[in-house]
mmCIF file of C-alpha atoms and ligand atoms in Angstrom:
data_model
loop_
_atom_site.group_PDB
_atom_site.id
_atom_site.type_symbol
_atom_site.label_atom_id
_atom_site.label_comp_id
_atom_site.label_asym_id
_atom_site.label_seq_id
_atom_site.Cartn_x
_atom_site.Cartn_y
_atom_site.Cartn_z
ATOM 1 C CA MET A 995 -4.102 -14.344 47.688
ATOM 2 C CA SER A 996 -1.954 -16.868 49.526
ATOM 3 C CA ASN A 997 -1.024 -15.508 52.929
ATOM 4 C CA ASN A 998 2.662 -16.359 52.816
ATOM 5 C CA LYS A 999 3.179 -13.999 49.895
ATOM 6 C CA LYS A 1000 3.426 -10.390 50.939
ATOM 7 C CA GLU A 1001 1.301 -8.035 48.886
ATOM 8 C CA MET A 1002 3.240 -6.257 46.139
ATOM 9 C CA VAL A 1003 3.760 -2.529 46.679
ATOM 10 C CA VAL A 1004 5.587 -0.530 44.004
ATOM 11 C CA THR A 1005 5.598 3.246 44.410
ATOM 12 C CA PRO A 1006 8.415 5.815 44.135
ATOM 13 C CA TRP A 1007 8.800 5.545 47.931
ATOM 14 C CA GLU A 1008 8.222 1.896 48.643
ATOM 15 C CA VAL A 1009 9.000 -1.334 46.863
ATOM 16 C CA SER A 1010 8.059 -4.460 48.799
ATOM 17 C CA GLY A 1011 6.451 -7.868 48.591
ATOM 18 C CA GLU A 1012 6.784 -10.386 45.819
ATOM 19 C CA ILE A 1013 7.029 -8.498 42.557
ATOM 20 C CA ASP A 1014 4.998 -9.621 39.592
ATOM 21 C CA TYR A 1015 6.385 -7.730 36.618
ATOM 22 C CA ASP A 1016 3.641 -8.771 34.195
ATOM 23 C CA LYS A 1017 1.113 -7.406 36.633
ATOM 24 C CA LEU A 1018 3.035 -4.115 36.781
ATOM 25 C CA ILE A 1019 2.870 -3.804 32.995
ATOM 26 C CA GLU A 1020 -0.862 -4.254 33.292
ATOM 27 C CA ASN A 1021 -1.343 -1.977 36.306
ATOM 28 C CA PHE A 1022 0.826 0.820 34.952
ATOM 29 C CA GLY A 1023 -0.464 0.445 31.400
ATOM 30 C CA THR A 1024 3.006 0.138 29.858
ATOM 31 C CA ASN A 1025 4.116 -2.141 27.015
ATOM 32 C CA LYS A 1026 6.177 -5.291 27.142
ATOM 33 C CA LEU A 1027 9.591 -4.915 25.559
ATOM 34 C CA THR A 1028 9.347 -7.080 22.454
ATOM 35 C CA ASP A 1029 12.140 -9.065 20.825
ATOM 36 C CA GLU A 1030 11.811 -6.831 17.800
ATOM 37 C CA LEU A 1031 12.547 -3.726 19.880
ATOM 38 C CA LYS A 1032 15.419 -5.420 21.676
ATOM 39 C CA GLN A 1033 16.914 -6.297 18.304
ATOM 40 C CA LYS A 1034 16.576 -2.702 17.180
ATOM 41 C CA LEU A 1035 18.523 -1.541 20.214
ATOM 42 C CA ALA A 1036 21.092 -4.247 19.573
ATOM 43 C CA LYS A 1037 21.459 -3.179 15.955
ATOM 44 C CA HIS A 1038 22.437 0.348 16.952
ATOM 45 C CA ALA A 1039 24.605 -0.753 19.857
ATOM 46 C CA GLY A 1040 26.406 -3.470 17.939
ATOM 47 C CA TYR A 1041 25.381 -6.150 20.448
ATOM 48 C CA LEU A 1042 22.464 -7.307 22.548
ATOM 49 C CA HIS A 1043 23.069 -6.255 26.156
ATOM 50 C CA SER A 1044 22.687 -9.042 28.722
ATOM 51 C CA GLN A 1045 20.143 -6.871 30.563
ATOM 52 C CA LEU A 1046 17.957 -7.025 27.435
ATOM 53 C CA LYS A 1047 18.556 -10.681 26.793
ATOM 54 C CA ARG A 1048 17.559 -11.494 30.348
ATOM 55 C CA ASP A 1049 14.611 -9.123 30.563
ATOM 56 C CA VAL A 1050 16.143 -6.970 33.281
ATOM 57 C CA PHE A 1051 14.715 -4.173 31.147
ATOM 58 C CA PHE A 1052 11.315 -5.545 30.320
ATOM 59 C CA SER A 1053 8.799 -2.773 29.675
ATOM 60 C CA HIS A 1054 8.577 0.554 27.873
ATOM 61 C CA ARG A 1055 6.538 3.457 26.621
ATOM 62 C CA ASP A 1056 7.162 4.890 23.159
ATOM 63 C CA LEU A 1057 10.608 3.340 22.812
ATOM 64 C CA ASP A 1058 9.764 2.505 19.193
ATOM 65 C CA TRP A 1059 9.032 6.188 18.543
ATOM 66 C CA TRP A 1060 12.276 7.298 20.206
ATOM 67 C CA ILE A 1061 14.328 4.866 18.090
ATOM 68 C CA SER A 1062 12.515 5.902 14.923
ATOM 69 C CA GLN A 1063 13.380 9.540 15.631
ATOM 70 C CA TYR A 1064 17.028 8.541 15.816
ATOM 71 C CA GLU A 1065 16.734 6.504 12.642
ATOM 72 C CA ALA A 1066 15.240 9.513 10.891
ATOM 73 C CA GLY A 1067 18.460 11.360 11.645
ATOM 74 C CA ASN A 1068 17.252 13.357 14.646
ATOM 75 C CA LYS A 1069 19.230 13.884 17.798
ATOM 76 C CA VAL A 1070 17.883 11.940 20.802
ATOM 77 C CA GLY A 1071 18.568 12.331 24.522
ATOM 78 C CA LEU A 1072 18.617 10.349 27.756
ATOM 79 C CA TYR A 1073 17.553 11.199 31.296
ATOM 80 C CA THR A 1074 17.925 9.338 34.544
ATOM 81 C CA GLY A 1075 18.577 10.210 38.168
ATOM 82 C CA ARG A 1076 19.278 9.329 41.738
ATOM 83 C CA GLY A 1077 17.913 10.271 45.130
ATOM 84 C CA PRO A 1078 21.154 10.815 47.067
ATOM 85 C CA SER A 1079 20.254 9.601 50.528
ATOM 86 C CA GLY A 1080 23.159 7.273 51.125
ATOM 87 C CA ASP A 1081 25.849 5.188 49.498
ATOM 88 C CA VAL A 1082 25.271 3.590 46.114
ATOM 89 C CA HIS A 1083 24.764 -0.177 45.932
ATOM 90 C CA LEU A 1084 24.789 -2.677 43.082
ATOM 91 C CA GLY A 1085 21.025 -2.349 42.614
ATOM 92 C CA HIS A 1086 21.515 1.304 41.693
ATOM 93 C CA LEU A 1087 24.288 0.508 39.240
ATOM 94 C CA LEU A 1088 22.124 -1.832 37.186
ATOM 95 C CA PRO A 1089 20.190 0.877 35.275
ATOM 96 C CA TRP A 1090 23.247 3.128 35.083
ATOM 97 C CA ILE A 1091 25.272 0.422 33.378
ATOM 98 C CA PHE A 1092 22.423 0.057 30.923
ATOM 99 C CA THR A 1093 22.215 3.822 30.460
ATOM 100 C CA LYS A 1094 25.878 3.891 29.454
ATOM 101 C CA TYR A 1095 25.110 1.225 26.829
ATOM 102 C CA LEU A 1096 22.317 3.413 25.422
ATOM 103 C CA GLN A 1097 24.473 6.529 25.559
ATOM 104 C CA ASP A 1098 27.117 4.869 23.407
ATOM 105 C CA ALA A 1099 24.627 3.287 21.038
ATOM 106 C CA PHE A 1100 22.733 6.498 20.293
ATOM 107 C CA ASP A 1101 25.500 9.016 20.847
ATOM 108 C CA ALA A 1102 23.121 10.710 23.262
ATOM 109 C CA ASP A 1103 23.531 13.435 25.829
ATOM 110 C CA LEU A 1104 22.574 12.243 29.294
ATOM 111 C CA TYR A 1105 20.926 14.482 31.875
ATOM 112 C CA PHE A 1106 21.433 13.024 35.325
ATOM 113 C CA GLN A 1107 19.367 14.496 38.149
ATOM 114 C CA MET A 1108 20.514 14.356 41.784
ATOM 115 C CA THR A 1109 17.409 14.911 43.866
ATOM 116 C CA ASP A 1110 18.961 16.054 47.121
ATOM 117 C CA ASP A 1111 15.862 18.226 47.658
ATOM 118 C CA GLU A 1112 13.523 15.234 47.368
ATOM 119 C CA LYS A 1113 15.501 13.122 49.796
ATOM 120 C CA PHE A 1114 15.811 15.953 52.305
ATOM 121 C CA LEU A 1115 12.046 16.497 52.214
ATOM 122 C CA LEU A 1116 11.311 12.795 52.469
ATOM 123 C CA LYS A 1117 13.706 11.529 55.103
ATOM 124 C CA GLU A 1118 13.183 12.487 58.697
ATOM 125 C CA ASN A 1119 16.817 12.064 59.679
ATOM 126 C CA LEU A 1120 18.673 13.366 56.644
ATOM 127 C CA THR A 1121 19.918 16.932 56.812
ATOM 128 C CA LEU A 1122 20.059 19.005 53.645
ATOM 129 C CA GLU A 1123 23.822 19.259 53.984
ATOM 130 C CA GLN A 1124 24.135 15.471 54.129
ATOM 131 C CA ALA A 1125 21.939 15.004 51.061
ATOM 132 C CA ILE A 1126 24.067 17.483 49.108
ATOM 133 C CA GLU A 1127 27.205 15.683 50.197
ATOM 134 C CA PHE A 1128 25.756 12.436 48.877
ATOM 135 C CA THR A 1129 25.062 14.172 45.556
ATOM 136 C CA TYR A 1130 28.786 14.557 44.974
ATOM 137 C CA GLU A 1131 29.684 11.181 46.469
ATOM 138 C CA ASN A 1132 27.094 9.381 44.332
ATOM 139 C CA ALA A 1133 28.132 11.317 41.234
ATOM 140 C CA LEU A 1134 31.490 9.519 41.485
ATOM 141 C CA ASP A 1135 29.621 6.237 41.057
ATOM 142 C CA VAL A 1136 27.769 7.575 38.035
ATOM 143 C CA ILE A 1137 31.028 8.658 36.429
ATOM 144 C CA ALA A 1138 32.679 5.341 37.316
ATOM 145 C CA CYS A 1139 30.032 3.604 35.193
ATOM 146 C CA GLY A 1140 31.813 5.157 32.232
ATOM 147 C CA MET A 1141 29.416 7.945 31.278
ATOM 148 C CA ASN A 1142 30.792 10.045 28.463
ATOM 149 C CA LYS A 1143 32.459 13.312 29.353
ATOM 150 C CA GLY A 1144 31.067 16.293 27.467
ATOM 151 C CA LYS A 1145 27.834 14.394 26.911
ATOM 152 C CA THR A 1146 26.830 13.869 30.531
ATOM 153 C CA PHE A 1147 25.228 16.637 32.554
ATOM 154 C CA ILE A 1148 24.828 15.807 36.213
ATOM 155 C CA PHE A 1149 23.041 18.374 38.350
ATOM 156 C CA SER A 1150 21.961 18.850 41.939
ATOM 157 C CA ASP A 1151 18.422 20.108 42.383
ATOM 158 C CA THR A 1152 19.614 22.429 45.128
ATOM 159 C CA GLU A 1153 23.043 23.609 44.066
ATOM 160 C CA ASP A 1154 22.238 23.909 40.356
ATOM 161 C CA ILE A 1155 18.765 25.339 40.839
ATOM 162 C CA SER A 1156 19.417 28.283 38.519
ATOM 163 C CA HIS A 1157 19.578 25.844 35.582
ATOM 164 C CA ILE A 1158 16.241 24.263 36.349
ATOM 165 C CA TYR A 1159 13.956 26.516 38.331
ATOM 166 C CA LYS A 1160 12.323 28.369 35.448
ATOM 167 C CA LEU A 1161 11.413 25.172 33.626
ATOM 168 C CA GLY A 1162 10.265 23.630 36.910
ATOM 169 C CA LEU A 1163 7.909 26.558 37.445
ATOM 170 C CA LYS A 1164 6.418 26.217 33.980
ATOM 171 C CA VAL A 1165 5.743 22.538 34.629
ATOM 172 C CA SER A 1166 4.351 23.109 38.128
ATOM 173 C CA LYS A 1167 1.797 25.580 36.819
ATOM 174 C CA LYS A 1168 0.254 22.796 34.730
ATOM 175 C CA ILE A 1169 -0.105 20.271 37.559
ATOM 176 C CA THR A 1170 -2.939 20.695 40.042
ATOM 177 C CA LEU A 1171 -2.758 19.638 43.635
ATOM 178 C CA SER A 1172 -5.591 17.187 43.063
ATOM 179 C CA THR A 1173 -3.618 15.479 40.274
ATOM 180 C CA ALA A 1174 -0.564 15.245 42.514
ATOM 181 C CA LYS A 1175 -2.682 13.794 45.318
ATOM 182 C CA ALA A 1176 -4.311 11.259 43.017
ATOM 183 C CA VAL A 1177 -1.029 10.123 41.449
ATOM 184 C CA PHE A 1178 1.244 10.163 44.485
ATOM 185 C CA GLY A 1179 -1.201 9.756 47.352
ATOM 186 C CA PHE A 1180 -0.131 12.950 49.137
ATOM 187 C CA THR A 1181 -2.171 13.752 52.212
ATOM 188 C CA ASP A 1182 -2.751 16.928 54.196
ATOM 189 C CA SER A 1183 -0.079 15.964 56.684
ATOM 190 C CA ASP A 1184 2.688 15.782 54.053
ATOM 191 C CA ASN A 1185 4.986 18.778 53.890
ATOM 192 C CA ILE A 1186 4.313 21.148 50.981
ATOM 193 C CA GLY A 1187 7.840 20.701 49.603
ATOM 194 C CA LEU A 1188 6.978 17.144 48.635
ATOM 195 C CA THR A 1189 3.950 18.211 46.655
ATOM 196 C CA TRP A 1190 6.053 20.602 44.562
ATOM 197 C CA TYR A 1191 8.967 18.239 44.033
ATOM 198 C CA PRO A 1192 7.364 16.199 41.190
ATOM 199 C CA ALA A 1193 7.522 19.306 38.985
ATOM 200 C CA LEU A 1194 11.321 19.123 39.170
ATOM 201 C CA GLN A 1195 11.528 15.443 38.394
ATOM 202 C CA ALA A 1196 9.180 15.991 35.437
ATOM 203 C CA MET A 1197 10.964 19.104 34.198
ATOM 204 C CA THR A 1198 14.168 17.231 33.423
ATOM 205 C CA CYS A 1199 12.378 15.410 30.596
ATOM 206 C CA PHE A 1200 12.338 18.750 28.764
ATOM 207 C CA LEU A 1201 15.633 20.173 29.958
ATOM 208 C CA GLN A 1202 17.720 19.281 26.931
ATOM 209 C CA SER A 1203 15.016 20.631 24.600
ATOM 210 C CA ASP A 1204 14.839 23.812 26.641
ATOM 211 C CA ARG A 1205 18.593 24.346 26.616
ATOM 212 C CA GLU A 1206 19.017 23.588 22.923
ATOM 213 C CA LYS A 1207 15.898 25.501 21.867
ATOM 214 C CA LYS A 1208 14.628 22.594 19.790
ATOM 215 C CA ASN A 1209 12.657 19.491 20.645
ATOM 216 C CA VAL A 1210 14.910 16.556 21.477
ATOM 217 C CA PRO A 1211 13.131 13.207 22.080
ATOM 218 C CA CYS A 1212 13.925 12.047 25.614
ATOM 219 C CA LEU A 1213 14.204 8.437 26.805
ATOM 220 C CA ILE A 1214 14.291 7.585 30.504
ATOM 221 C CA PRO A 1215 15.980 4.332 31.523
ATOM 222 C CA ALA A 1216 14.956 3.696 35.134
ATOM 223 C CA ALA A 1217 13.444 1.130 37.457
ATOM 224 C CA ILE A 1218 9.688 0.921 37.046
ATOM 225 C CA ASP A 1219 8.823 2.428 40.456
ATOM 226 C CA GLN A 1220 9.389 5.916 39.019
ATOM 227 C CA ASP A 1221 6.572 5.489 36.518
ATOM 228 C CA PRO A 1222 4.033 7.799 38.267
ATOM 229 C CA TYR A 1223 6.296 10.757 37.555
ATOM 230 C CA TRP A 1224 6.310 10.012 33.846
ATOM 231 C CA ARG A 1225 2.557 9.681 33.755
ATOM 232 C CA ILE A 1226 2.091 13.246 34.954
ATOM 233 C CA THR A 1227 4.925 14.435 32.718
ATOM 234 C CA ARG A 1228 3.284 12.910 29.685
ATOM 235 C CA ASP A 1229 0.057 14.720 30.541
ATOM 236 C CA VAL A 1230 1.700 18.138 30.583
ATOM 237 C CA ALA A 1231 4.253 17.704 27.790
ATOM 238 C CA GLU A 1232 2.150 18.793 24.872
ATOM 239 C CA LYS A 1233 0.600 21.699 26.738
ATOM 240 C CA LEU A 1234 4.122 23.040 27.104
ATOM 241 C CA GLY A 1235 5.120 22.316 23.513
ATOM 242 C CA TYR A 1236 7.416 19.342 24.190
ATOM 243 C CA TYR A 1237 7.411 15.681 23.210
ATOM 244 C CA LYS A 1238 6.182 13.152 25.735
ATOM 245 C CA PRO A 1239 9.180 11.378 27.254
ATOM 246 C CA ALA A 1240 9.719 7.732 26.302
ATOM 247 C CA GLN A 1241 10.647 5.217 28.978
ATOM 248 C CA ILE A 1242 12.372 1.892 29.299
ATOM 249 C CA HIS A 1243 11.663 0.202 32.622
ATOM 250 C CA GLY A 1244 13.988 -2.025 34.602
ATOM 251 C CA LYS A 1245 13.520 -4.594 37.333
ATOM 252 C CA PHE A 1246 14.911 -4.405 40.872
ATOM 253 C CA LEU A 1247 18.009 -6.283 41.872
ATOM 254 C CA PRO A 1248 17.019 -8.652 44.676
ATOM 255 C CA GLY A 1249 18.660 -8.214 48.063
ATOM 256 C CA LEU A 1250 21.075 -10.754 49.467
ATOM 257 C CA GLN A 1251 18.593 -11.934 52.064
ATOM 258 C CA GLN A 1252 15.273 -13.592 51.420
ATOM 259 C CA GLY A 1253 12.552 -11.414 49.846
ATOM 260 C CA GLY A 1254 12.616 -7.796 48.709
ATOM 261 C CA LYS A 1255 15.021 -5.729 46.647
ATOM 262 C CA MET A 1256 18.527 -4.674 47.544
ATOM 263 C CA SER A 1257 17.944 -1.904 50.039
ATOM 264 C CA ALA A 1258 20.292 0.672 51.493
ATOM 265 C CA SER A 1259 18.287 0.784 54.709
ATOM 266 C CA GLN A 1260 19.130 -2.883 55.304
ATOM 267 C CA PRO A 1261 22.914 -2.972 54.845
ATOM 268 C CA GLU A 1262 23.147 -6.759 55.156
ATOM 269 C CA THR A 1263 21.007 -7.093 51.999
ATOM 270 C CA ALA A 1264 23.156 -4.770 49.926
ATOM 271 C CA ILE A 1265 26.632 -4.544 48.459
ATOM 272 C CA PHE A 1266 27.714 -0.933 48.427
ATOM 273 C CA THR A 1267 30.261 0.338 45.919
ATOM 274 C CA THR A 1268 32.192 1.736 48.856
ATOM 275 C CA ASP A 1269 32.186 -1.526 50.847
ATOM 276 C CA ASN A 1270 35.528 -2.990 51.757
ATOM 277 C CA PRO A 1271 35.788 -5.778 49.123
ATOM 278 C CA ASP A 1272 36.506 -8.398 51.787
ATOM 279 C CA ILE A 1273 33.450 -7.410 53.789
ATOM 280 C CA ALA A 1274 31.323 -7.484 50.634
ATOM 281 C CA ALA A 1275 32.612 -10.985 49.909
ATOM 282 C CA LYS A 1276 31.499 -12.018 53.410
ATOM 283 C CA LYS A 1277 28.007 -10.633 52.805
ATOM 284 C CA VAL A 1278 27.784 -12.869 49.742
ATOM 285 C CA VAL A 1279 28.790 -15.895 51.763
ATOM 286 C CA ALA A 1280 26.066 -15.082 54.316
ATOM 287 C CA ALA A 1281 23.352 -14.690 51.675
ATOM 288 C CA PHE A 1282 20.120 -16.591 51.246
ATOM 289 C CA THR A 1283 20.214 -19.372 48.632
ATOM 290 C CA GLY A 1284 17.802 -21.787 47.022
ATOM 291 C CA GLY A 1285 19.778 -24.727 48.334
ATOM 292 C CA GLN A 1286 18.923 -27.528 50.735
ATOM 293 C CA GLN A 1287 19.621 -27.489 54.469
ATOM 294 C CA THR A 1288 22.533 -29.906 54.269
ATOM 295 C CA ILE A 1289 25.123 -30.889 51.672
ATOM 296 C CA LYS A 1290 23.771 -34.429 51.774
ATOM 297 C CA LEU A 1291 20.270 -33.244 50.881
ATOM 298 C CA GLN A 1292 21.656 -30.884 48.248
ATOM 299 C CA LYS A 1293 23.434 -33.805 46.553
ATOM 300 C CA GLU A 1294 20.266 -35.877 46.678
ATOM 301 C CA LEU A 1295 17.613 -33.342 45.797
ATOM 302 C CA GLY A 1296 19.445 -30.456 44.125
ATOM 303 C CA GLY A 1297 18.722 -26.763 44.696
ATOM 304 C CA ASN A 1298 16.317 -24.255 43.204
ATOM 305 C CA PRO A 1299 17.976 -21.390 41.282
ATOM 306 C CA GLY A 1300 14.516 -19.895 40.729
ATOM 307 C CA ILE A 1301 14.354 -18.673 44.313
ATOM 308 C CA CYS A 1302 18.084 -18.243 44.911
ATOM 309 C CA ASN A 1303 19.606 -14.806 45.458
ATOM 310 C CA ILE A 1304 23.092 -15.985 44.623
ATOM 311 C CA TYR A 1305 21.827 -17.254 41.286
ATOM 312 C CA ALA A 1306 20.059 -13.909 40.774
ATOM 313 C CA TYR A 1307 23.400 -12.107 41.085
ATOM 314 C CA TYR A 1308 24.952 -14.279 38.428
ATOM 315 C CA TYR A 1309 21.889 -13.723 36.290
ATOM 316 C CA TYR A 1310 21.575 -9.953 36.711
ATOM 317 C CA LEU A 1311 25.169 -8.875 36.809
ATOM 318 C CA PHE A 1312 28.041 -11.262 37.170
ATOM 319 C CA GLU A 1313 27.755 -14.053 34.594
ATOM 320 C CA GLU A 1314 27.251 -12.605 31.156
ATOM 321 C CA ASP A 1315 28.110 -15.846 29.389
ATOM 322 C CA ASP A 1316 24.828 -17.690 28.757
ATOM 323 C CA LYS A 1317 26.467 -21.094 28.576
ATOM 324 C CA LYS A 1318 28.141 -20.671 31.940
ATOM 325 C CA LEU A 1319 24.909 -19.422 33.463
ATOM 326 C CA GLN A 1320 23.043 -22.466 32.191
ATOM 327 C CA GLU A 1321 25.748 -24.653 33.635
ATOM 328 C CA ILE A 1322 25.234 -23.126 37.085
ATOM 329 C CA ASP A 1323 21.507 -23.726 36.758
ATOM 330 C CA ARG A 1324 21.953 -27.329 35.666
ATOM 331 C CA ASN A 1325 24.569 -28.244 38.240
ATOM 332 C CA CYS A 1326 22.569 -26.655 41.031
ATOM 333 C CA ARG A 1327 19.413 -28.549 40.123
ATOM 334 C CA SER A 1328 21.260 -31.828 39.777
ATOM 335 C CA GLY A 1329 22.939 -31.373 43.153
ATOM 336 C CA SER A 1330 26.499 -31.504 41.850
ATOM 337 C CA LEU A 1331 27.095 -27.845 42.724
ATOM 338 C CA THR A 1332 26.866 -26.968 46.407
ATOM 339 C CA CYS A 1333 25.830 -23.564 47.733
ATOM 340 C CA GLY A 1334 29.217 -23.213 49.379
ATOM 341 C CA GLU A 1335 31.066 -23.530 46.057
ATOM 342 C CA CYS A 1336 28.600 -21.340 44.256
ATOM 343 C CA LYS A 1337 28.842 -18.589 46.859
ATOM 344 C CA ALA A 1338 32.617 -18.780 46.985
ATOM 345 C CA LYS A 1339 32.827 -18.206 43.237
ATOM 346 C CA LEU A 1340 30.407 -15.282 43.346
ATOM 347 C CA SER A 1341 32.137 -13.719 46.318
ATOM 348 C CA ARG A 1342 35.415 -13.737 44.354
ATOM 349 C CA MET A 1343 33.663 -12.109 41.407
ATOM 350 C CA VAL A 1344 32.101 -9.448 43.623
ATOM 351 C CA LYS A 1345 35.439 -8.720 45.193
ATOM 352 C CA THR A 1346 37.175 -8.354 41.819
ATOM 353 C CA PHE A 1347 34.365 -6.144 40.571
ATOM 354 C CA LEU A 1348 34.581 -3.854 43.610
ATOM 355 C CA ILE A 1349 38.341 -3.503 43.474
ATOM 356 C CA ASP A 1350 38.092 -2.423 39.838
ATOM 357 C CA PHE A 1351 35.066 -0.177 40.377
ATOM 358 C CA GLN A 1352 36.665 1.556 43.352
ATOM 359 C CA LYS A 1353 39.689 2.436 41.220
ATOM 360 C CA LYS A 1354 37.411 4.055 38.660
ATOM 361 C CA ARG A 1355 35.497 5.796 41.416
ATOM 362 C CA GLU A 1356 38.700 7.198 42.866
ATOM 363 C CA LYS A 1357 39.810 8.419 39.452
ATOM 364 C CA ALA A 1358 36.451 10.126 38.927
ATOM 365 C CA LYS A 1359 37.374 12.608 41.668
ATOM 366 C CA ASP A 1360 39.744 14.330 39.245
ATOM 367 C CA SER A 1361 37.032 15.050 36.702
ATOM 368 C CA LEU A 1362 33.945 15.447 38.887
ATOM 369 C CA ASN A 1363 33.521 19.049 37.889
ATOM 370 C CA ASP A 1364 33.636 18.279 34.159
ATOM 371 C CA TYR A 1365 30.470 16.200 34.481
ATOM 372 C CA PHE A 1366 28.335 18.803 36.217
ATOM 373 C CA ILE A 1367 25.969 21.065 34.309
ATOM 374 C CA LYS A 1368 27.229 24.529 33.405
HETATM 375 N N1 LIG B 1337 13.188 9.989 42.464
HETATM 376 C C1 LIG B 1337 14.374 9.226 42.165
HETATM 377 C C2 LIG B 1337 14.834 8.487 43.419
HETATM 378 O O1 LIG B 1337 14.346 8.661 44.487
HETATM 379 C C3 LIG B 1337 15.483 10.064 41.605
HETATM 380 C C4 LIG B 1337 15.240 10.460 40.173
HETATM 381 C C5 LIG B 1337 15.039 11.723 39.699
HETATM 382 C C6 LIG B 1337 15.183 9.589 39.057
HETATM 383 N N2 LIG B 1337 14.883 11.720 38.349
HETATM 384 C C7 LIG B 1337 14.946 10.422 37.917
HETATM 385 C C8 LIG B 1337 15.312 8.224 38.896
HETATM 386 C C9 LIG B 1337 14.853 9.883 36.655
HETATM 387 C C10 LIG B 1337 15.204 7.687 37.628
HETATM 388 C C11 LIG B 1337 14.971 8.519 36.510
HETATM 389 O O2 LIG B 1337 15.753 7.707 43.358
#
C-alpha cells in the first residue's frame, strides 16, 4: 500500500481513509447495482434519479427481490434512520432525499428510527437529554426532505420504547454475545448498553410486518457503513418468521476539506442545514479544490475535478443537469474555469438551497407530531 493513502476504515462508528467502493462490495459481499436494476427503479419512479445515474447508490442486497414483490402486487416498506448526536449536514440529507424518491415510487410506508439511545451510549460527552433533543431537531430535517405524511413513522428509541421493546427483545434473544463481538468488535471494556443496541437497529426491519400482522418486504436505503447491522438481521430474520431485509447502499458525501467524508465533528468540513446561509457560502469558498496554486498555472495546466471537493458537490447534489456538469468538468480541465468562479457559483447554489430548506424545516415544526409513531 502506498504510504500517502490512509488505510480505509468503514464501520458503523468510523469512516476514514480513501474509500474504495468496489473493494467494499467485495469485502461486505454485497452486489453491484446494475443498470438493469436502476432502470427498474426508474420505471416505477417515472425517472432515473441523479443519485442512481451517478452511482451515489451503488450496491445492494436483494433489491431485485424487493422490486419483484412490489411488481407482484404486494405492499413493500422502507426503513432508514439517524443517530441524533448533533445537527444534520448535507451528507445526511443525501440518502434521505433518495428515500423520498423511493417512497413516492413505491407508495411505501417509511419507518425512520432515531437512535438517541445508541448515541448516548456511544458518546462520552452527550447527555441522554441532549440526544433526545436532537431527535426532535433532526426529525424536522427528515420532514423537510418531503417525506409523506401518514406514511412516515419516525420514532425515538427512548421516548417511543413501548412501540419497539417487545420486538427488540425477540430479536435480542436470537443474537449471541459472541456474534455481536465478532460482527461489531465489542470488547470487555465496552458498556453493556452498546452490546444490546444492535437488537433495536435490527428490529426495525420487522416493525412494519409486526404492526400489520403480515410480512411486508423491507428495503433499507442507507450509507454502506451500516451494513454489519443488516448482516446480523438477515441471520435472525427467518428464525423469527420474517423476510430478510433488502438494502440499497449509498456512498459518503466528501467533506469540504481534503480527504474524508463530511463530518459533524469537524464543522469546517460540513454544511449544516441550520448554518447561516452566508456562513455556509463562506465555507464553500474556503474549501479544498483540485485546482492549481495560481490562476496563471490553472490557465496553463487546468485543474483536476477527479480530486476536487467543489466538483464533488456539483456531482452529488447541486448540478443535476448532465450537460452542465460535463461543461464544468471540461472547462476545469482546459483551464478556462478558475476555482474562484467555480466556488462562487457553488456557494450561491448552497445559499439558495439552504434558504429554501430552512423554510421547509421551519414549517415542519407545525406537523412534527403527525410524523411520529402512534
Ligand atoms: N446507527 C445509525 C447512525 O448512527 C442510525 C440508524 C438506525 C440507521 N437505523 C438505521 C441508519 C437504518 C440507516 C438505516 O447513524
